[in-house]
JSON list of C-alpha atoms in Angstrom, two decimals:
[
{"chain": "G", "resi": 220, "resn": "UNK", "atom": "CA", "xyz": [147.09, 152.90, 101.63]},
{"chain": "G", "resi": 221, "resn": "UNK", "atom": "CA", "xyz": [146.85, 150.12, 103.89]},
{"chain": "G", "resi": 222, "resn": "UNK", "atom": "CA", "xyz": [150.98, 151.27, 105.03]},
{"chain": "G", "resi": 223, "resn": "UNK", "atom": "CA", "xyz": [149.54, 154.67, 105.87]},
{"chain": "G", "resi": 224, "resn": "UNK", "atom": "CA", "xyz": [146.64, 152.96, 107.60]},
{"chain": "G", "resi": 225, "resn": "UNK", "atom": "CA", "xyz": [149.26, 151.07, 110.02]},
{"chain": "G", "resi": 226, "resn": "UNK", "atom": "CA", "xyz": [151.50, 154.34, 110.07]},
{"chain": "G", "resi": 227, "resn": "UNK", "atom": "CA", "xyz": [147.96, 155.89, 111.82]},
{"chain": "G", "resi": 228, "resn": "UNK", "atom": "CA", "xyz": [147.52, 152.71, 114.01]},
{"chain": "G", "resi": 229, "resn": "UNK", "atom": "CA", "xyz": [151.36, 152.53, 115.36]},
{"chain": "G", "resi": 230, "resn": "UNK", "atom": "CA", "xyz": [150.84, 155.94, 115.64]},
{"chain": "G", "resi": 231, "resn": "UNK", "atom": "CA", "xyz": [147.98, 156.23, 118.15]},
{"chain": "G", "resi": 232, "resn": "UNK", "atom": "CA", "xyz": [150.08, 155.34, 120.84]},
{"chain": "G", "resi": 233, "resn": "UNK", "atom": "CA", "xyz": [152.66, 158.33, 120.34]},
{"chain": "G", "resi": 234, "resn": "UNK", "atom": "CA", "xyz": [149.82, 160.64, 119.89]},
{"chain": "G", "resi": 235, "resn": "UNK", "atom": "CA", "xyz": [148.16, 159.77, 122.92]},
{"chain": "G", "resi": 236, "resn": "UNK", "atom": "CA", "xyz": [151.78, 160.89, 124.57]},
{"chain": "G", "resi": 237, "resn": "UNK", "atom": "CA", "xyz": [151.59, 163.92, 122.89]},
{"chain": "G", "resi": 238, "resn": "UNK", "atom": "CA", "xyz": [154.24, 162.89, 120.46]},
{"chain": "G", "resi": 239, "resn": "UNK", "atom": "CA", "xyz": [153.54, 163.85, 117.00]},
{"chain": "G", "resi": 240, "resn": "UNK", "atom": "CA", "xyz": [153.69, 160.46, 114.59]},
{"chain": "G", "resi": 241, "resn": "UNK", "atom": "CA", "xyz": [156.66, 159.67, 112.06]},
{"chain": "G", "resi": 242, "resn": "UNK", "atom": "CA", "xyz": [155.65, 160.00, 108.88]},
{"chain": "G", "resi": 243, "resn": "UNK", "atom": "CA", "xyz": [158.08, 158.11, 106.17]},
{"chain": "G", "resi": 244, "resn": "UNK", "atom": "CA", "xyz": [159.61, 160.23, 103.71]},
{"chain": "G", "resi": 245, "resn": "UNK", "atom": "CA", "xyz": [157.04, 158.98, 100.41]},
{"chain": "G", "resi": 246, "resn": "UNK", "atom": "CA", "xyz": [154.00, 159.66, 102.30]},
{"chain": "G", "resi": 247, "resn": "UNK", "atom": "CA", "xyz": [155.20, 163.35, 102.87]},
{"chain": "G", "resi": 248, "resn": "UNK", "atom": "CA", "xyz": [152.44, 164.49, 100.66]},
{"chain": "G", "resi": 249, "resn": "UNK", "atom": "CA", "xyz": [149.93, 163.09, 102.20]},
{"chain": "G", "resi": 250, "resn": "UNK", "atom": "CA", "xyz": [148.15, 164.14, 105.42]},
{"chain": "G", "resi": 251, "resn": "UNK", "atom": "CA", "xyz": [147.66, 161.87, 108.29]},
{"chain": "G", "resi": 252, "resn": "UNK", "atom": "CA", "xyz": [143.82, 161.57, 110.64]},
{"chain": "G", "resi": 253, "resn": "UNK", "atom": "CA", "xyz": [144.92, 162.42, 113.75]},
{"chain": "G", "resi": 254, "resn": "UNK", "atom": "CA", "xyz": [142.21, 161.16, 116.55]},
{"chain": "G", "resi": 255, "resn": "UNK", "atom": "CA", "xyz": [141.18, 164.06, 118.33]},
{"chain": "G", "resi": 256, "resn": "UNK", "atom": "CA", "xyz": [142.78, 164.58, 121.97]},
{"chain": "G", "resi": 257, "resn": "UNK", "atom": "CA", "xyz": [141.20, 166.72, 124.67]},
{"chain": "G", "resi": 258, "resn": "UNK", "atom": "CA", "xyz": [143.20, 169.40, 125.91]},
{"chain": "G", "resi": 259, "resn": "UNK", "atom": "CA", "xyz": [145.77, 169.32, 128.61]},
{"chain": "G", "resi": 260, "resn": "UNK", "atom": "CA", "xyz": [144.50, 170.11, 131.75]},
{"chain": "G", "resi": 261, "resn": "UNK", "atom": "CA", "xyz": [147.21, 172.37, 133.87]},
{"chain": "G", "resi": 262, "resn": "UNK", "atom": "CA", "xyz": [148.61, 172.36, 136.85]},
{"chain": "G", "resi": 263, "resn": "UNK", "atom": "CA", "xyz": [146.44, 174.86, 138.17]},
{"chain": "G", "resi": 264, "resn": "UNK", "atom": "CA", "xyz": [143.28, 173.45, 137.55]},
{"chain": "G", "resi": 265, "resn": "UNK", "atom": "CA", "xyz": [144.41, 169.82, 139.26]},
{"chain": "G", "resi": 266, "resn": "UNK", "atom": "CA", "xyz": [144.97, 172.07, 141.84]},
{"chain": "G", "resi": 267, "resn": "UNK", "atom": "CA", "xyz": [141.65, 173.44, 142.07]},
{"chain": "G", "resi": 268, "resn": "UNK", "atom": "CA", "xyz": [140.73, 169.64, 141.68]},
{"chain": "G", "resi": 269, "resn": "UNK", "atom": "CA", "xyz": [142.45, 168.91, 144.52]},
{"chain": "G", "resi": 270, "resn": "UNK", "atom": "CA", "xyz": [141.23, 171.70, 146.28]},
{"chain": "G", "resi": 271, "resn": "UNK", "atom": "CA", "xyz": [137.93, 170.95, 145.51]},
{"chain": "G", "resi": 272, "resn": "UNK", "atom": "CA", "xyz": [138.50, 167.39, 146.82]},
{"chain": "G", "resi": 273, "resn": "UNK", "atom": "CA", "xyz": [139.52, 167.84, 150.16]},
{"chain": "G", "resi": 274, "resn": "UNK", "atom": "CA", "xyz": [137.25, 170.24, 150.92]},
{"chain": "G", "resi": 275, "resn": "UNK", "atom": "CA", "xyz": [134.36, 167.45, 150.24]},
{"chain": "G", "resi": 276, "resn": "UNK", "atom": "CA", "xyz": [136.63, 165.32, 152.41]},
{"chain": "G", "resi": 277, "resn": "UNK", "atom": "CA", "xyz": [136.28, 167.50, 155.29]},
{"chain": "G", "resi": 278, "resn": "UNK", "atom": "CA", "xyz": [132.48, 168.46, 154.63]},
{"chain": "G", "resi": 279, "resn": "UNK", "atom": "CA", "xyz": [131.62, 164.38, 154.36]},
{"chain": "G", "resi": 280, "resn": "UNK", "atom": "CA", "xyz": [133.29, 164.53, 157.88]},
{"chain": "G", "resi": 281, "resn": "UNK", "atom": "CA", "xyz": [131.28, 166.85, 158.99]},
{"chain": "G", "resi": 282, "resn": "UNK", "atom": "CA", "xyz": [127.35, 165.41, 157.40]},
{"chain": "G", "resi": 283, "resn": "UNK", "atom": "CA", "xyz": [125.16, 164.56, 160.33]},
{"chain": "G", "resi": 284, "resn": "UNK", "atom": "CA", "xyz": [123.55, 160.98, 160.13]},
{"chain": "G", "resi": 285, "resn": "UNK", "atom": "CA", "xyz": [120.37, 160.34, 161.55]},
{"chain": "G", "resi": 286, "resn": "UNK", "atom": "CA", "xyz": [119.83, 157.22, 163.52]},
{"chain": "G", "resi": 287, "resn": "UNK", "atom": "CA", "xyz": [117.47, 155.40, 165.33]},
{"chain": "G", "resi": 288, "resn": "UNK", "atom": "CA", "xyz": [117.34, 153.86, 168.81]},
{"chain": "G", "resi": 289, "resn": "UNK", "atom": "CA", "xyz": [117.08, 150.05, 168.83]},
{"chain": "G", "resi": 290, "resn": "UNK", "atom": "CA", "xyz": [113.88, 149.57, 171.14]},
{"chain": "G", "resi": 291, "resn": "UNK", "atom": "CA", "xyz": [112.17, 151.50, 168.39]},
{"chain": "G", "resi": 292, "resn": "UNK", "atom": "CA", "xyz": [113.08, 150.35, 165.18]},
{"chain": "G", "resi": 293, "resn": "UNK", "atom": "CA", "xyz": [113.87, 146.12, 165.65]},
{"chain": "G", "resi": 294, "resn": "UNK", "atom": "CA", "xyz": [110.29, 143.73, 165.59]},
{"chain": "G", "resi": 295, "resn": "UNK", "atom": "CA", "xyz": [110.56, 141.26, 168.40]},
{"chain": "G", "resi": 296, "resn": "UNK", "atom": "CA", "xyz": [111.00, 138.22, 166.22]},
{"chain": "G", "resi": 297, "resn": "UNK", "atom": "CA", "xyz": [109.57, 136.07, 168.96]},
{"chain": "G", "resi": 298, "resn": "UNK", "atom": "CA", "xyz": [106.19, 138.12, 169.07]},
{"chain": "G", "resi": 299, "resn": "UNK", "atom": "CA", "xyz": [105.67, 138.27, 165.50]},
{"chain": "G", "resi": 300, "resn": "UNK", "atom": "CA", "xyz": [106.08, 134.64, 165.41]},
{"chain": "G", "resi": 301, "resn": "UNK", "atom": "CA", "xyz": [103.76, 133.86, 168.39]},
{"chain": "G", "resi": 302, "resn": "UNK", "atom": "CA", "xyz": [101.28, 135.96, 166.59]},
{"chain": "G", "resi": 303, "resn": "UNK", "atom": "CA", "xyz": [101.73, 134.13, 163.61]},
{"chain": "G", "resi": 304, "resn": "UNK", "atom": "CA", "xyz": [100.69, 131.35, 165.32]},
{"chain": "G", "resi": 305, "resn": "UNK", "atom": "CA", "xyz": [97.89, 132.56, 166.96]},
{"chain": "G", "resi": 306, "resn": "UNK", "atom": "CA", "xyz": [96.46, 133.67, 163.60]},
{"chain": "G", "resi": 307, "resn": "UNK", "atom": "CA", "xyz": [97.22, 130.39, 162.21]},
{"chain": "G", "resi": 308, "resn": "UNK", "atom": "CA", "xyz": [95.35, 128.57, 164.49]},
{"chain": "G", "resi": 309, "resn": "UNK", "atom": "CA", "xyz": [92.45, 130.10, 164.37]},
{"chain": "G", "resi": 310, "resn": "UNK", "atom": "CA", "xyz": [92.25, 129.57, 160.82]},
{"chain": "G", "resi": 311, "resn": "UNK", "atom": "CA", "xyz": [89.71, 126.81, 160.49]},
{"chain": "G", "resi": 312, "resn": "UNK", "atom": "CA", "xyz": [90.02, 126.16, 156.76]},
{"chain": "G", "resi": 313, "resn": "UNK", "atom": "CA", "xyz": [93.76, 125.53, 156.86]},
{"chain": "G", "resi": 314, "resn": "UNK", "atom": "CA", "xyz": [94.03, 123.59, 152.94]},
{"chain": "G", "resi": 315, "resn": "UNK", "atom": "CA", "xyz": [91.71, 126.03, 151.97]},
{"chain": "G", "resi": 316, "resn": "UNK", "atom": "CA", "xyz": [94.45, 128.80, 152.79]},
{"chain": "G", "resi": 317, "resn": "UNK", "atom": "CA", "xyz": [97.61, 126.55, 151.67]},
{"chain": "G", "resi": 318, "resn": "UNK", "atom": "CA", "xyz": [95.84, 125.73, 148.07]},
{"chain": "G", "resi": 319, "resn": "UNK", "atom": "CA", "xyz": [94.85, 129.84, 147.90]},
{"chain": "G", "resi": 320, "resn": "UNK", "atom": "CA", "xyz": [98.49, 130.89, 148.96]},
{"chain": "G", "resi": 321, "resn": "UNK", "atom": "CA", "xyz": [99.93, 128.22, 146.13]},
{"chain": "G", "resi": 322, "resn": "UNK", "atom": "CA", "xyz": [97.55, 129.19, 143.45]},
{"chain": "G", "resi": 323, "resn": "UNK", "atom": "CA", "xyz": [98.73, 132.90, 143.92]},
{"chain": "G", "resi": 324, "resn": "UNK", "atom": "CA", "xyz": [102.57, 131.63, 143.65]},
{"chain": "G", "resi": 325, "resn": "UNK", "atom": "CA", "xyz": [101.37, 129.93, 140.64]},
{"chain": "G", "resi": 326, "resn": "UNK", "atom": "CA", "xyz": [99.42, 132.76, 138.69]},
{"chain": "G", "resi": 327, "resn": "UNK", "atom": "CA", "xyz": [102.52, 134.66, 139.57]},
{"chain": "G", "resi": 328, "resn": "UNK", "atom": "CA", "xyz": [105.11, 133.17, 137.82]},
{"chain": "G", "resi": 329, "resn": "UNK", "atom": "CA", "xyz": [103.05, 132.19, 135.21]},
{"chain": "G", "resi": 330, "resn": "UNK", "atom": "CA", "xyz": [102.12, 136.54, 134.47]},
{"chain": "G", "resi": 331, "resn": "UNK", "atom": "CA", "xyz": [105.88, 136.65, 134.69]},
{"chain": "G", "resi": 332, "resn": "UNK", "atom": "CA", "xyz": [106.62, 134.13, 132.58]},
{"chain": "G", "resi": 333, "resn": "UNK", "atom": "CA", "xyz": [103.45, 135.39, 129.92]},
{"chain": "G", "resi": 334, "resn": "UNK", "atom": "CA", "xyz": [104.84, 139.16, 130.46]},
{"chain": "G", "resi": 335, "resn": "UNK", "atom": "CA", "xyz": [108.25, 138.28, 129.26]},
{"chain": "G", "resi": 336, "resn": "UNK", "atom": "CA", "xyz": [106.87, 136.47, 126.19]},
{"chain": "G", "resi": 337, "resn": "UNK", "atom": "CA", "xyz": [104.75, 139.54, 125.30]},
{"chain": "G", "resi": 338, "resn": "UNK", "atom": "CA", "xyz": [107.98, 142.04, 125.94]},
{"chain": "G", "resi": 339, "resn": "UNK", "atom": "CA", "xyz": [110.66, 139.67, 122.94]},
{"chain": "G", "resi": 340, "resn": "UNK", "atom": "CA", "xyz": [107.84, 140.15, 120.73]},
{"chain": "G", "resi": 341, "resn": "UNK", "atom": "CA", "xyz": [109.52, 143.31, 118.84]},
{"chain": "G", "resi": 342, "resn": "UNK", "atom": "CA", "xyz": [106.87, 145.70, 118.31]},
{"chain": "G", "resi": 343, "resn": "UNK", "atom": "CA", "xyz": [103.86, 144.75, 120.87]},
{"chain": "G", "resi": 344, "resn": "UNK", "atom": "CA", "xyz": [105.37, 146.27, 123.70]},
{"chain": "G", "resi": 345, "resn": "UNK", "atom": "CA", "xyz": [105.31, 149.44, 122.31]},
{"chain": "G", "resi": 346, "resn": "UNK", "atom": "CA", "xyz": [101.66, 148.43, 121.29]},
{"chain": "G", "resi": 347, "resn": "UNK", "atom": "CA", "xyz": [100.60, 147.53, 124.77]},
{"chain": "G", "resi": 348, "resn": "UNK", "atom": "CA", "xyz": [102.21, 150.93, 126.09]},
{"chain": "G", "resi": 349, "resn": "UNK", "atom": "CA", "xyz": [100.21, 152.98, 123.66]},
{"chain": "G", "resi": 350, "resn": "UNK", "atom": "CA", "xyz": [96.89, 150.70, 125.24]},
{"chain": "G", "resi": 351, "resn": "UNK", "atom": "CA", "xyz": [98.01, 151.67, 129.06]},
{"chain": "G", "resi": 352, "resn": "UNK", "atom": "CA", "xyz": [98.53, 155.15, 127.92]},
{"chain": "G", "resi": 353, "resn": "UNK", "atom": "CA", "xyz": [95.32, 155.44, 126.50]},
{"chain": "G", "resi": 354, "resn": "UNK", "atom": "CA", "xyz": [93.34, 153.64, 129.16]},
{"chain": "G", "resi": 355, "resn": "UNK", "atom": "CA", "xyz": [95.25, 155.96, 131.41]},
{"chain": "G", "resi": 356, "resn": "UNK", "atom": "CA", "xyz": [93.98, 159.13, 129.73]},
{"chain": "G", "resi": 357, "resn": "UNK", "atom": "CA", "xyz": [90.81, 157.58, 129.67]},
{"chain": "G", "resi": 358, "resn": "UNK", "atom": "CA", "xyz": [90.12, 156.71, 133.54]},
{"chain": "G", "resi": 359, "resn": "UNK", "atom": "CA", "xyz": [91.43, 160.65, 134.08]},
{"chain": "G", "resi": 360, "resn": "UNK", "atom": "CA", "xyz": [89.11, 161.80, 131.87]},
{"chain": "G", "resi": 361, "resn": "UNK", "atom": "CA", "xyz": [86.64, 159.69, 133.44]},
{"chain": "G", "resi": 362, "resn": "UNK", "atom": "CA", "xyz": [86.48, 159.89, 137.07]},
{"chain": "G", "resi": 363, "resn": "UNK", "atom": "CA", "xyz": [89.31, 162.86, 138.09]},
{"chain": "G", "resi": 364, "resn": "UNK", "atom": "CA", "xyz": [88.84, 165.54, 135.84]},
{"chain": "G", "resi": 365, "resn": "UNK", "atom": "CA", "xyz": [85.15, 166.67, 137.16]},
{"chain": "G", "resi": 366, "resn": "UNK", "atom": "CA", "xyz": [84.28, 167.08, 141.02]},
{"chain": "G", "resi": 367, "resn": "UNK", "atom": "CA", "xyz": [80.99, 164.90, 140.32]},
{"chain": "G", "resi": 368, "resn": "UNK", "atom": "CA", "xyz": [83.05, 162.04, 138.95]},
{"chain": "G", "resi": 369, "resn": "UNK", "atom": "CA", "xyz": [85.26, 161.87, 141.35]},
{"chain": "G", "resi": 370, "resn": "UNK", "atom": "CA", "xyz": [82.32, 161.49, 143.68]},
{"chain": "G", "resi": 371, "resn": "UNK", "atom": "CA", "xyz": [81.29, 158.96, 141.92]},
{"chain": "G", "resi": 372, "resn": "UNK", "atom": "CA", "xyz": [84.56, 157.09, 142.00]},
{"chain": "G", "resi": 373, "resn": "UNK", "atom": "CA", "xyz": [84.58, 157.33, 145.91]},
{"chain": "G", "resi": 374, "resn": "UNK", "atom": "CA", "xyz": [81.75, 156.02, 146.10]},
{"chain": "G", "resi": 375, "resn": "UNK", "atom": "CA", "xyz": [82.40, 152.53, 143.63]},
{"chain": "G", "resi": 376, "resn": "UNK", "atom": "CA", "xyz": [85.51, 152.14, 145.37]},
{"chain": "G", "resi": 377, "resn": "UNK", "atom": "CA", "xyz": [83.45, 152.23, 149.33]},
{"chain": "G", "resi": 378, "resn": "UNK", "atom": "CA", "xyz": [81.03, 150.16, 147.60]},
{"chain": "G", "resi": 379, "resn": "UNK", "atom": "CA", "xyz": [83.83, 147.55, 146.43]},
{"chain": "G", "resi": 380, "resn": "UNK", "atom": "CA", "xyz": [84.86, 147.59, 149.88]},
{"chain": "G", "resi": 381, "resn": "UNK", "atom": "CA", "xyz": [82.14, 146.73, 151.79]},
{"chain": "G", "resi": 382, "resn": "UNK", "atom": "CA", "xyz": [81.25, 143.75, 149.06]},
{"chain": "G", "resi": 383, "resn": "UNK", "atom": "CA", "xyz": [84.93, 142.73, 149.82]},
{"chain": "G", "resi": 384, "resn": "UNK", "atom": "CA", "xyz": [84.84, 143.16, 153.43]},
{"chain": "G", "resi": 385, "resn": "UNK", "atom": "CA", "xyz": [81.40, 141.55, 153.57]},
{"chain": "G", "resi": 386, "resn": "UNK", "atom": "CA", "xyz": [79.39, 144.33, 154.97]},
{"chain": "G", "resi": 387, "resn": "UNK", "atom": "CA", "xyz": [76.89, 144.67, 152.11]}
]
């Protein structure tokens, strides 16, 4: 068994020639697993292949490319900084801002690092899918399905605004 076994192995590499494998004269018997080879593709068709290439060749040559002028599209680096500036020193709270700004870097990482815990655990991020999906059919059935709801939704979300903004 284990000599027809390497017979097959050794073989492999004939068959993938297109080379039928030697069989020894005791194992005549017996049938051998060939591995199945696609067919061979003809001459005609790798001409149509070829064909087929250069005429993609010649329409990639032929693809218009939009572009943009420079004036338009590049920031002046030197204006965005001076504004940055500008908007910097009117801040009057300046730690306030930096201990903000560092905080958010913080919670950041820390979500990532919490999110990443949650996703090795093997079956609660499944779990927590199934929870988004649900709260996701939920909130549609709640406030866009009906005209009056979505109203209503329009409304909370101008209403979070101007407590945000510090209209209200």
């Amino acid at each position: 068994m284990a000599a027809a076994y390497a017979g097959t192995s050794s073989s492999m590499a004939t068959a993938t020639t297109g080379l039928l494998p030697r069989v020894q004269a005791n194992q005549s018997s017996r049938f051998l697993a060939l591995p199945y080879l696609p067919p061979r593709t003809s001459t005609s068709s790798l001409r149509i292949l070829s064909n087929n290439l250069s005429e993609s060749r010649r329409f990639s040559s032929l693809q218009v490319k939009a572009t943009s002028t420079d004036e338009a599209s590049s920031v002046d680096t030197g204006e965005l900084i001076s504004d940055l500036k500008e908007k910097w020193d009117k801040v009057e709270n300046k730690s306030t801002v930096l201990l903000y700004g560092g905080g958010a870097v913080v919670a950041i990482w820390l979500s990532s690092i919490i999110v990443g815990a949650i996703n090795s655990v093997p079956l609660l991020p499944k779990i927590m899918e199934l929870v988004g999906l649900g709260y996701t059919g939920w909130f549609v059935y709640r406030y866009l399905l009906f005209k009056t709801s979505r109203k209503e939704l329009a409304e909370d979300i101008e209403s979070l605004k101007k407590k945000i903004a510090g209209t209200e």
